[in-house]
Coordinates of C-alpha atoms in Angstrom, one line a residue:
Chain A
M122 CA 86.7 113.9 97.3
I123 CA 85.6 110.5 96.3
V124 CA 87.8 107.9 98.0
A125 CA 88.5 104.6 96.3
D126 CA 90.6 101.6 97.2
K127 CA 92.5 99.2 94.9
K128 CA 90.8 96.0 94.0
P129 CA 92.9 92.9 94.5
I130 CA 94.8 92.1 91.3
K131 CA 93.5 88.5 91.3
E132 CA 89.9 89.9 91.0
I133 CA 90.9 92.1 88.1
I134 CA 92.7 89.3 86.3
E135 CA 89.6 87.1 86.7
E136 CA 87.6 89.6 84.8
V137 CA 90.1 90.3 82.0
K138 CA 91.9 87.0 81.5
D139 CA 90.1 86.2 78.2
H140 CA 90.9 89.6 76.7
R141 CA 94.0 90.3 74.7
N142 CA 93.8 94.0 74.0
I143 CA 93.3 95.9 77.2
L144 CA 93.2 99.6 78.0
V145 CA 93.9 100.6 81.7
L146 CA 92.2 104.0 82.1
G147 CA 93.3 106.2 85.0
C148 CA 91.7 109.4 86.2
N149 CA 93.5 112.5 87.3
E150 CA 91.1 113.6 89.9
C151 CA 90.0 112.1 93.3
V152 CA 91.4 108.7 92.7
T153 CA 94.8 110.2 92.0
V154 CA 94.8 112.0 95.3
C155 CA 93.8 108.9 97.2
E156 CA 96.5 106.9 95.2
A157 CA 94.1 104.3 93.9
G158 CA 93.5 105.2 90.2
G159 CA 95.8 107.9 88.9
K160 CA 98.6 107.8 86.4
K161 CA 101.0 106.0 88.7
E162 CA 98.5 103.3 89.6
A163 CA 97.5 102.9 86.0
G164 CA 101.2 102.1 85.2
V165 CA 101.5 99.7 88.1
L166 CA 98.3 97.8 87.1
A167 CA 99.2 97.7 83.4
S168 CA 102.7 96.2 84.3
A169 CA 101.2 93.6 86.6
L170 CA 98.8 92.5 83.8
R171 CA 101.5 92.4 81.2
M172 CA 103.5 90.2 83.6
Y173 CA 100.5 87.9 84.1
F174 CA 99.8 87.4 80.4
L175 CA 103.5 86.8 79.8
N176 CA 103.7 84.2 82.5
E177 CA 100.6 82.6 81.1
G178 CA 102.2 82.5 77.6
H179 CA 99.7 84.8 76.1
N180 CA 100.5 87.5 73.6
A181 CA 98.4 90.4 75.0
R182 CA 98.6 94.2 74.6
V183 CA 98.0 96.3 77.7
D184 CA 98.1 100.0 77.3
E185 CA 97.6 102.8 79.8
V186 CA 96.0 106.2 79.5
T187 CA 95.1 108.6 82.3
L188 CA 92.4 111.2 81.5
E189 CA 91.9 114.5 83.3
R190 CA 88.5 113.3 84.4
Q191 CA 86.2 110.4 83.5
C192 CA 83.1 112.1 84.7
D193 CA 83.1 114.7 81.8
H194 CA 82.2 114.1 78.2
E195 CA 85.0 116.2 76.8
Y196 CA 87.8 114.2 78.4
L197 CA 86.3 110.9 77.7
E198 CA 86.2 111.9 74.0
E199 CA 90.0 111.9 74.0
I200 CA 90.0 108.1 73.7
R201 CA 87.4 107.8 71.0
D202 CA 89.8 107.3 68.1
A203 CA 91.8 104.7 70.1
I204 CA 89.0 102.7 71.7
D205 CA 88.3 100.4 68.8
G206 CA 91.8 98.9 69.2
Y207 CA 90.8 97.4 72.6
D208 CA 88.5 94.7 73.5
A209 CA 88.2 95.7 77.2
V210 CA 88.8 98.8 79.3
I211 CA 89.7 98.7 83.0
S212 CA 88.7 102.0 84.5
I213 CA 90.4 102.8 87.7
A214 CA 88.3 105.9 88.3
C215 CA 85.5 105.9 90.8
G216 CA 82.2 104.1 90.0
V217 CA 81.1 107.3 88.3
G218 CA 84.0 107.2 85.8
V219 CA 83.5 103.5 85.1
Q220 CA 79.8 104.0 84.3
F221 CA 80.3 107.2 82.3
T222 CA 83.0 105.5 80.2
A223 CA 80.7 102.5 79.7
E224 CA 77.8 104.8 78.6
K225 CA 80.0 106.5 76.1
Y226 CA 81.5 103.4 74.6
H227 CA 78.4 101.3 74.6
D228 CA 79.7 98.0 73.1
K229 CA 82.9 97.9 75.0
P230 CA 83.3 96.0 78.3
V231 CA 84.4 98.6 80.9
L232 CA 85.5 96.9 84.1
P233 CA 86.1 98.4 87.5
G234 CA 89.7 98.4 88.8
V235 CA 89.0 100.0 92.1
N236 CA 86.3 99.8 94.9
T237 CA 84.7 103.2 95.3
C238 CA 84.3 103.7 99.0
F239 CA 83.0 107.1 100.2
M240 CA 83.3 110.9 100.1
G241 CA 86.0 111.8 102.5
A242 CA 89.2 113.6 103.4
T243 CA 92.9 112.8 103.6
E244 CA 93.7 112.6 107.3
K245 CA 97.3 111.9 106.4
R246 CA 99.0 110.0 103.5
G247 CA 97.5 106.5 103.4
L248 CA 94.5 107.4 105.7
W249 CA 91.2 108.6 104.3
T250 CA 88.1 108.9 106.3
E251 CA 84.4 109.4 105.5
R252 CA 82.7 112.8 106.0
C253 CA 79.7 113.0 103.7
Q254 CA 77.0 110.6 102.3
G255 CA 75.4 113.1 100.0
C256 CA 71.9 112.9 101.6
G257 CA 70.9 116.0 99.6
Q258 CA 69.7 118.1 102.6
C259 CA 72.7 119.3 104.6
I260 CA 72.1 119.7 108.4
L261 CA 75.7 120.5 109.4
A262 CA 74.5 124.0 110.6
R263 CA 72.6 122.2 113.3
T264 CA 75.1 119.6 114.4
G265 CA 78.2 121.6 115.1
G266 CA 79.6 121.0 111.6
I267 CA 79.9 117.2 112.1
C268 CA 77.6 114.9 110.2
P269 CA 75.7 112.2 112.1
V270 CA 74.5 110.7 108.9
A271 CA 78.0 110.0 107.7
R272 CA 79.8 109.5 111.0
C273 CA 77.4 107.9 113.4
A274 CA 77.1 104.1 112.8
K275 CA 73.4 104.4 113.5
R276 CA 73.1 107.8 111.8
L277 CA 71.3 109.1 114.9
F278 CA 70.0 112.6 114.7
N279 CA 69.6 112.8 118.4
G280 CA 72.6 110.9 119.8
P281 CA 74.8 109.7 121.3
C282 CA 73.5 106.2 121.9
G283 CA 74.3 104.3 125.1
G284 CA 77.3 102.7 123.5
S285 CA 79.5 105.8 123.4
T286 CA 82.6 105.0 125.5
E287 CA 85.5 107.4 126.0
G288 CA 84.8 109.2 122.8
R289 CA 84.6 106.0 120.8
C290 CA 81.8 104.3 118.9
E291 CA 80.4 101.0 120.2
I292 CA 81.2 99.2 116.9
N293 CA 85.0 99.8 117.1
T294 CA 87.3 101.6 119.5
E295 CA 89.1 103.1 116.5
V296 CA 86.0 104.9 115.3
D297 CA 85.2 108.3 116.9
C298 CA 81.7 108.7 118.4
A299 CA 80.2 111.4 116.1
W300 CA 78.1 112.6 118.9
Q301 CA 81.0 113.1 121.2
L302 CA 82.6 115.2 118.5
I303 CA 79.4 117.1 118.0
I304 CA 79.1 117.8 121.8
D305 CA 82.8 118.8 122.0
R306 CA 82.4 121.2 119.2
L307 CA 79.1 122.7 120.5
K308 CA 80.9 123.2 123.8
A309 CA 83.9 124.9 122.1
M310 CA 81.4 127.3 120.4
D311 CA 79.6 127.8 123.7
R312 CA 76.4 126.4 122.1
L313 CA 75.9 123.3 124.2
D314 CA 72.3 124.4 124.9
D315 CA 71.6 123.6 121.2
Y316 CA 72.1 119.9 122.1
E317 CA 68.6 119.9 123.7
T318 CA 66.9 120.9 120.5
I319 CA 65.2 117.7 119.2
Q320 CA 66.2 117.2 115.6
P321 CA 63.1 116.4 113.5
I322 CA 62.5 113.3 111.5
K323 CA 64.5 113.6 108.3
D324 CA 63.1 113.8 104.9
W325 CA 65.1 111.1 103.1
S326 CA 63.5 111.7 99.7
T327 CA 66.6 113.7 98.7
D328 CA 68.8 110.7 99.7
R329 CA 69.2 107.4 97.9
A330 CA 65.8 106.6 99.2
G331 CA 64.2 108.9 96.7
G332 CA 65.6 107.0 93.7
P333 CA 68.4 108.1 91.3
R334 CA 69.0 111.8 91.8
K335 CA 69.8 114.7 89.6
V336 CA 70.7 118.4 90.0
V337 CA 69.3 120.6 87.4
R338 CA 70.7 124.2 87.2
E339 CA 69.0 126.0 84.3
D340 CA 70.9 129.2 85.2
V341 CA 74.2 127.6 84.1
Q342 CA 72.9 125.6 81.2
S343 CA 73.9 126.9 77.8
Chain B
M2 CA 51.1 111.8 137.3
K3 CA 47.7 110.6 136.0
S4 CA 47.3 107.4 133.8
Q5 CA 47.0 108.1 130.2
T6 CA 46.5 104.5 129.0
P7 CA 45.1 101.2 130.3
S8 CA 48.6 100.0 130.9
R9 CA 48.9 98.1 134.2
L10 CA 52.5 99.3 134.5
E11 CA 51.4 102.9 134.2
R12 CA 48.6 102.4 136.7
V13 CA 51.0 100.8 139.3
L14 CA 53.3 103.7 138.9
A15 CA 50.6 106.3 139.0
A16 CA 49.3 104.8 142.2
G17 CA 52.6 105.5 143.8
H18 CA 53.9 101.9 144.0
M19 CA 57.4 100.9 143.3
A20 CA 57.0 99.1 140.0
V21 CA 58.9 95.9 138.9
T22 CA 59.4 94.9 135.4
S23 CA 61.5 92.1 133.9
E24 CA 62.4 90.8 130.5
C25 CA 62.3 87.7 128.4
G26 CA 64.5 87.2 125.4
P27 CA 62.6 85.3 122.7
P28 CA 64.1 82.0 121.4
R29 CA 66.2 81.5 118.4
G30 CA 63.5 79.4 116.9
S31 CA 59.8 79.1 116.7
D32 CA 59.1 77.1 119.9
P33 CA 56.3 79.1 121.7
E34 CA 56.9 77.2 124.9
V35 CA 60.2 78.9 125.5
V36 CA 58.5 82.3 126.0
E37 CA 55.7 80.7 127.9
R38 CA 58.1 78.9 130.3
K39 CA 60.1 82.1 131.0
A40 CA 56.9 84.1 131.5
E41 CA 55.5 81.5 133.9
M42 CA 58.5 81.8 136.1
I43 CA 58.2 85.5 136.7
K44 CA 54.6 86.4 136.1
D45 CA 53.5 86.7 139.8
H46 CA 56.5 88.8 140.7
V47 CA 56.4 91.6 138.1
D48 CA 54.0 94.2 136.8
A49 CA 55.0 93.9 133.2
V50 CA 57.4 91.9 131.1
N51 CA 59.6 93.4 128.3
I52 CA 60.2 91.3 125.2
T53 CA 63.5 92.2 123.6
D54 CA 63.7 93.0 119.9
N55 CA 66.5 91.0 118.4
Q56 CA 68.8 92.1 121.2
T57 CA 72.6 92.4 120.4
S58 CA 71.5 92.1 116.8
V59 CA 71.1 88.3 117.0
C60 CA 68.1 87.2 115.0
R61 CA 65.3 85.7 117.1
M62 CA 61.6 85.3 117.2
C63 CA 60.0 88.7 116.8
S64 CA 59.1 90.8 119.9
L65 CA 55.6 91.4 118.6
A66 CA 54.7 87.8 118.3
A67 CA 56.1 87.0 121.7
C68 CA 54.3 89.9 123.2
I69 CA 51.0 88.7 121.8
R70 CA 51.7 85.3 123.4
L71 CA 52.2 86.9 126.8
K72 CA 49.1 88.9 126.3
T73 CA 47.0 85.8 125.6
M74 CA 48.5 84.3 128.8
G75 CA 47.1 87.2 130.7
L76 CA 50.4 89.0 131.3
E77 CA 51.3 92.6 130.6
P78 CA 53.9 92.8 127.9
V79 CA 56.3 95.7 127.1
L80 CA 57.0 95.7 123.3
Q81 CA 60.6 96.6 122.7
M82 CA 61.1 98.2 119.3
V83 CA 64.4 99.1 117.7
T84 CA 64.8 101.5 114.8
R85 CA 67.6 99.5 113.4
D86 CA 65.5 97.1 111.4
R87 CA 62.4 98.9 110.4
N88 CA 61.6 102.1 108.5
R89 CA 58.7 104.4 109.5
I90 CA 56.2 102.3 107.6
A91 CA 57.1 99.1 109.4
L92 CA 57.4 100.8 112.8
Q93 CA 54.0 102.4 112.6
S94 CA 52.5 99.2 111.2
D95 CA 53.9 97.0 114.0
I96 CA 52.7 99.5 116.6
L97 CA 49.2 99.2 115.1
G98 CA 49.5 95.4 115.1
A99 CA 50.5 95.4 118.7
A100 CA 47.7 97.8 119.5
S101 CA 45.2 95.5 117.9
F102 CA 46.1 93.0 120.6
D103 CA 45.8 95.7 123.2
I104 CA 49.5 95.8 124.0
Y105 CA 49.7 98.9 126.2
N106 CA 53.5 99.4 126.6
I107 CA 56.3 100.2 124.2
L108 CA 60.0 100.7 124.7
C109 CA 61.6 102.9 122.0
L110 CA 65.2 102.0 121.3
S111 CA 67.7 102.5 118.5
G112 CA 69.2 99.0 119.0
D113 CA 72.7 97.6 119.1
H114 CA 74.6 97.9 115.9
Q115 CA 74.2 94.9 113.6
S116 CA 78.0 94.3 113.7
F117 CA 77.5 92.7 117.1
G118 CA 75.2 90.0 115.9
D119 CA 74.8 87.1 113.5
S120 CA 74.1 89.4 110.5
A121 CA 77.1 91.7 110.5
K122 CA 76.9 91.9 106.7
G123 CA 73.4 93.2 106.7
Q124 CA 72.1 96.7 106.2
N125 CA 70.7 98.8 109.0
V126 CA 67.7 101.1 108.6
H127 CA 67.7 103.9 111.1
D128 CA 65.1 105.9 109.2
I129 CA 64.2 107.6 112.5
D130 CA 66.0 107.4 115.8
S131 CA 64.7 106.4 119.3
M132 CA 63.9 110.0 120.2
Q133 CA 61.8 110.3 117.1
L134 CA 60.2 106.9 117.7
I135 CA 59.0 108.3 121.1
Q136 CA 57.5 111.3 119.2
T137 CA 55.9 109.0 116.7
V138 CA 54.1 106.8 119.2
R139 CA 52.9 109.9 121.1
R140 CA 51.6 111.4 117.9
M141 CA 49.8 108.2 117.0
R142 CA 48.3 107.9 120.4
D143 CA 47.5 111.5 121.3
E144 CA 46.7 113.0 118.0
G145 CA 45.5 109.8 116.3
K146 CA 47.7 110.6 113.3
F147 CA 50.2 108.7 111.2
L148 CA 53.5 110.5 110.6
G149 CA 52.2 111.1 107.1
G150 CA 49.4 113.1 108.5
D151 CA 46.4 110.8 107.9
D152 CA 44.0 109.8 110.7
I153 CA 44.4 106.5 112.4
Q154 CA 41.2 104.5 113.0
R155 CA 41.4 103.3 116.7
P156 CA 44.7 104.8 117.6
P157 CA 47.1 102.8 119.8
R158 CA 46.9 103.3 123.6
M159 CA 50.5 102.8 124.7
F160 CA 52.5 103.9 127.7
V161 CA 55.7 105.1 126.1
G162 CA 59.1 104.2 127.4
A163 CA 62.7 104.4 126.4
A164 CA 66.1 103.5 127.7
A165 CA 68.7 105.7 129.4
N166 CA 72.3 104.8 130.1
P167 CA 73.6 107.0 132.9
F168 CA 77.1 105.4 132.4
A169 CA 77.7 106.1 128.7
D170 CA 79.9 109.0 127.6
P171 CA 79.9 111.9 127.7
F172 CA 78.5 111.9 131.2
E173 CA 77.7 115.6 131.2
I174 CA 74.9 115.2 128.5
R175 CA 73.3 112.2 130.2
V176 CA 70.8 114.3 132.1
P177 CA 70.2 116.7 129.1
R178 CA 69.7 113.6 127.0
L179 CA 67.0 112.4 129.4
A180 CA 65.5 115.9 129.3
K181 CA 65.3 115.6 125.5
K182 CA 63.5 112.2 125.7
A183 CA 61.1 113.8 128.2
A184 CA 60.5 116.7 125.8
A185 CA 59.9 114.1 123.1
G186 CA 57.2 112.6 125.2
V187 CA 58.7 109.6 127.0
E188 CA 56.7 108.6 130.1
F189 CA 58.9 105.9 131.6
I190 CA 62.6 105.0 131.5
Q191 CA 64.3 101.7 132.0
T192 CA 68.0 102.3 132.7
Q193 CA 71.1 100.4 131.7
C194 CA 72.2 97.8 134.3
I195 CA 73.5 99.6 137.4
Y196 CA 76.6 98.4 139.2
N197 CA 78.2 101.8 139.9
L198 CA 75.6 103.0 142.4
D199 CA 77.5 106.2 143.3
K200 CA 77.5 107.3 139.6
F201 CA 73.9 106.4 139.2
E202 CA 73.0 108.5 142.3
E203 CA 74.9 111.4 140.9
W204 CA 72.9 111.1 137.7
M205 CA 69.7 110.9 139.6
K206 CA 70.6 114.1 141.5
G207 CA 71.0 115.8 138.1
V208 CA 67.6 114.3 137.1
R209 CA 66.0 115.7 140.2
D210 CA 67.7 119.1 139.8
R211 CA 65.8 119.5 136.6
G212 CA 62.6 118.0 137.9
L213 CA 62.6 115.2 135.4
H214 CA 61.6 112.6 138.0
E215 CA 58.3 114.4 138.2
T216 CA 57.5 113.9 134.6
V217 CA 59.1 110.6 133.8
Y218 CA 59.0 107.4 135.9
I219 CA 62.5 106.0 136.2
L220 CA 63.0 102.3 136.6
A221 CA 66.5 101.3 137.7
G222 CA 68.0 98.5 135.6
M223 CA 69.3 95.5 137.5
T224 CA 71.1 92.5 136.1
P225 CA 72.5 89.9 138.6
M226 CA 76.0 88.6 137.9
K227 CA 76.3 84.9 137.6
S228 CA 80.1 84.8 138.1
A229 CA 83.2 86.8 138.4
G230 CA 83.8 85.9 134.7
M231 CA 80.5 87.6 133.7
A232 CA 81.5 90.7 135.7
R233 CA 84.8 90.9 133.9
Y234 CA 83.2 90.4 130.6
M235 CA 80.7 93.1 131.1
K236 CA 83.3 95.5 132.4
K237 CA 85.6 95.0 129.5
R238 CA 83.5 94.0 126.5
V239 CA 80.1 95.5 126.8
P240 CA 80.0 99.1 125.5
G241 CA 78.5 101.7 127.9
M242 CA 78.7 99.3 130.9
D243 CA 80.2 100.6 134.1
V244 CA 81.3 97.7 136.5
P245 CA 83.4 99.0 139.4
D246 CA 86.4 97.0 140.4
E247 CA 84.9 96.3 143.9
V248 CA 82.0 94.4 142.2
V249 CA 84.5 92.3 140.2
D250 CA 86.7 91.8 143.3
R251 CA 83.8 90.8 145.6
L252 CA 82.8 88.1 143.1
A253 CA 86.3 87.0 142.4
K254 CA 87.0 86.5 146.2
T255 CA 83.9 84.3 146.5
P256 CA 84.4 80.6 145.9
K257 CA 83.2 79.6 142.4
E258 CA 80.2 77.6 143.6
K259 CA 79.0 80.5 145.6
Q260 CA 79.5 83.3 143.0
A261 CA 76.0 83.1 141.6
E262 CA 74.5 83.5 145.0
E263 CA 76.8 86.4 145.7
G264 CA 75.7 88.0 142.4
I265 CA 72.2 87.9 143.6
N266 CA 73.2 89.4 147.0
I267 CA 74.9 92.3 145.2
C268 CA 71.7 92.8 143.1
V269 CA 69.4 92.7 146.1
E270 CA 71.6 95.1 148.1
A271 CA 71.6 97.6 145.2
M272 CA 67.8 97.4 145.0
Q273 CA 67.5 98.0 148.7
R274 CA 69.8 101.0 148.5
L275 CA 68.2 102.5 145.4
Q276 CA 64.6 102.3 146.7
E277 CA 65.6 105.1 149.0
V278 CA 66.7 107.3 146.2
E279 CA 64.2 110.0 145.4
G280 CA 62.9 109.7 141.9
V281 CA 63.5 106.0 141.5
A282 CA 60.0 104.7 140.7
G283 CA 60.8 101.0 140.4
F284 CA 63.1 98.4 139.0
H285 CA 63.7 96.6 135.7
V286 CA 65.2 93.3 136.5
M287 CA 67.1 91.8 133.5
A288 CA 68.1 88.3 134.6
I289 CA 69.6 87.2 131.3
E290 CA 68.8 83.5 130.7
W291 CA 68.3 83.4 134.5
E292 CA 64.7 84.2 134.8
E293 CA 64.1 81.6 137.5
K294 CA 66.0 83.9 139.9
V295 CA 63.6 86.9 139.4
P296 CA 61.1 85.8 142.1
E297 CA 63.8 85.4 144.7
I298 CA 65.4 88.8 143.8
V299 CA 62.0 90.6 144.0
E300 CA 61.1 89.0 147.2
R301 CA 64.4 89.6 148.9
A302 CA 64.3 93.3 147.8
G303 CA 61.0 93.6 149.6
L304 CA 59.0 94.2 146.5
Y305 CA 56.6 91.2 146.8
P306 CA 53.7 90.8 146.7
R307 CA 53.0 93.0 143.7
P308 CA 50.2 95.5 144.2
A309 CA 46.7 94.4 143.2
L310 CA 44.8 96.9 141.0
D311 CA 41.1 97.2 140.4

């Protein structure tokens, strides 16, 4: 899933303090799972903003709506009739949701209420870690199912570097060395010989380097 | 092994001599005299001088410019190049720039992570890794081709090196990792600083068991300790560094004013012991901001004078 983290309330207030009719727009997908932008967080943020305006002596309206998704036209259409009643939207979906909402409601300020961080997994409640950077050309079959692009601080295709110490990365002893994990897994699968295959220079044109990307699937287009 | 390039370092090694290299860190400024002064101190005692490439990710004068300066002084530079800061366009371009000044040695590195240095908020590049940089230089030299496939007019003639850290984890892949660099085309290795001689010798045995010492020249990395404090710092704070307790204790038991001298003693003793290890082809003496001690170390290790070549 896409993992996001809450923005500091002060930062959000700075962006919306001059507005008086605000819609906090949650999303029921990834940001709900990582407890940054779902229905619960929409309620908490809306309450905090109401409190702020009250304390400042402003008569402001702050409503909250949580959509099934903000990255699909059909769900975003659900607020079309209501949107004119607001002069700003705080989207607490990921950056995709913020932008898709802004594209749909072209003249409405749509402000981000979370920081979108990475594609990752829930290790345990309150701890999410990165697994994928969406490079567009998956090599996991060759690296023991562990991604050096997402999990090695130097994204080495032929690691580990000389800074790997007791299974940890040189940048931080709390970060696993991806190449230690790869080697451990190759060993567990009795495929350590694969380690000596030199991974070729990567074609990054399917990554961010190639410019904004799209996936076109004519077979499923109606 | 036969020389492939005009590199003096390569010719010293190919002639069967124990080679000695050292390094100079460029200044954090544009004063050319800093590089010249350091080079002057060591030039008669080494075969080649590495110029580090923004080591520990602290921004400094570029390695290429400092290498050119050494070259114009008549010294033999080793251009260190990290993949952290340049993509494949810039790497190949800098290699050609170095080759245009007849710089004949390159050391291919990935580089310390930028979080260690003065630009922790910066991006890193890592378009290719050190293994792939070795392949890149070999392709440019041997096939006269850019990575993109086009021909290079006057290809670089460089003796291709890389680093190896026998002490990083996991230990079991440290020999296979060298084998991988050898397969990528590396011709010489400069190792991480060696303090744990037993572990280094164990690694060298693994290297010999696979015959890698016959295809790659291995220069043992040496850094003299200035004090017990430095030894403790390197033991605890420098990733991938293996400093045994006996080294720390030996310095700690030495009176403060004698610790630097004792650090040199430890270094010289290690060099004497490692000269006897089959497959050790020379030494890379990294006297960090202590270049004036290199001549003494080289002399006491019995490696002076340096061989004269035709």
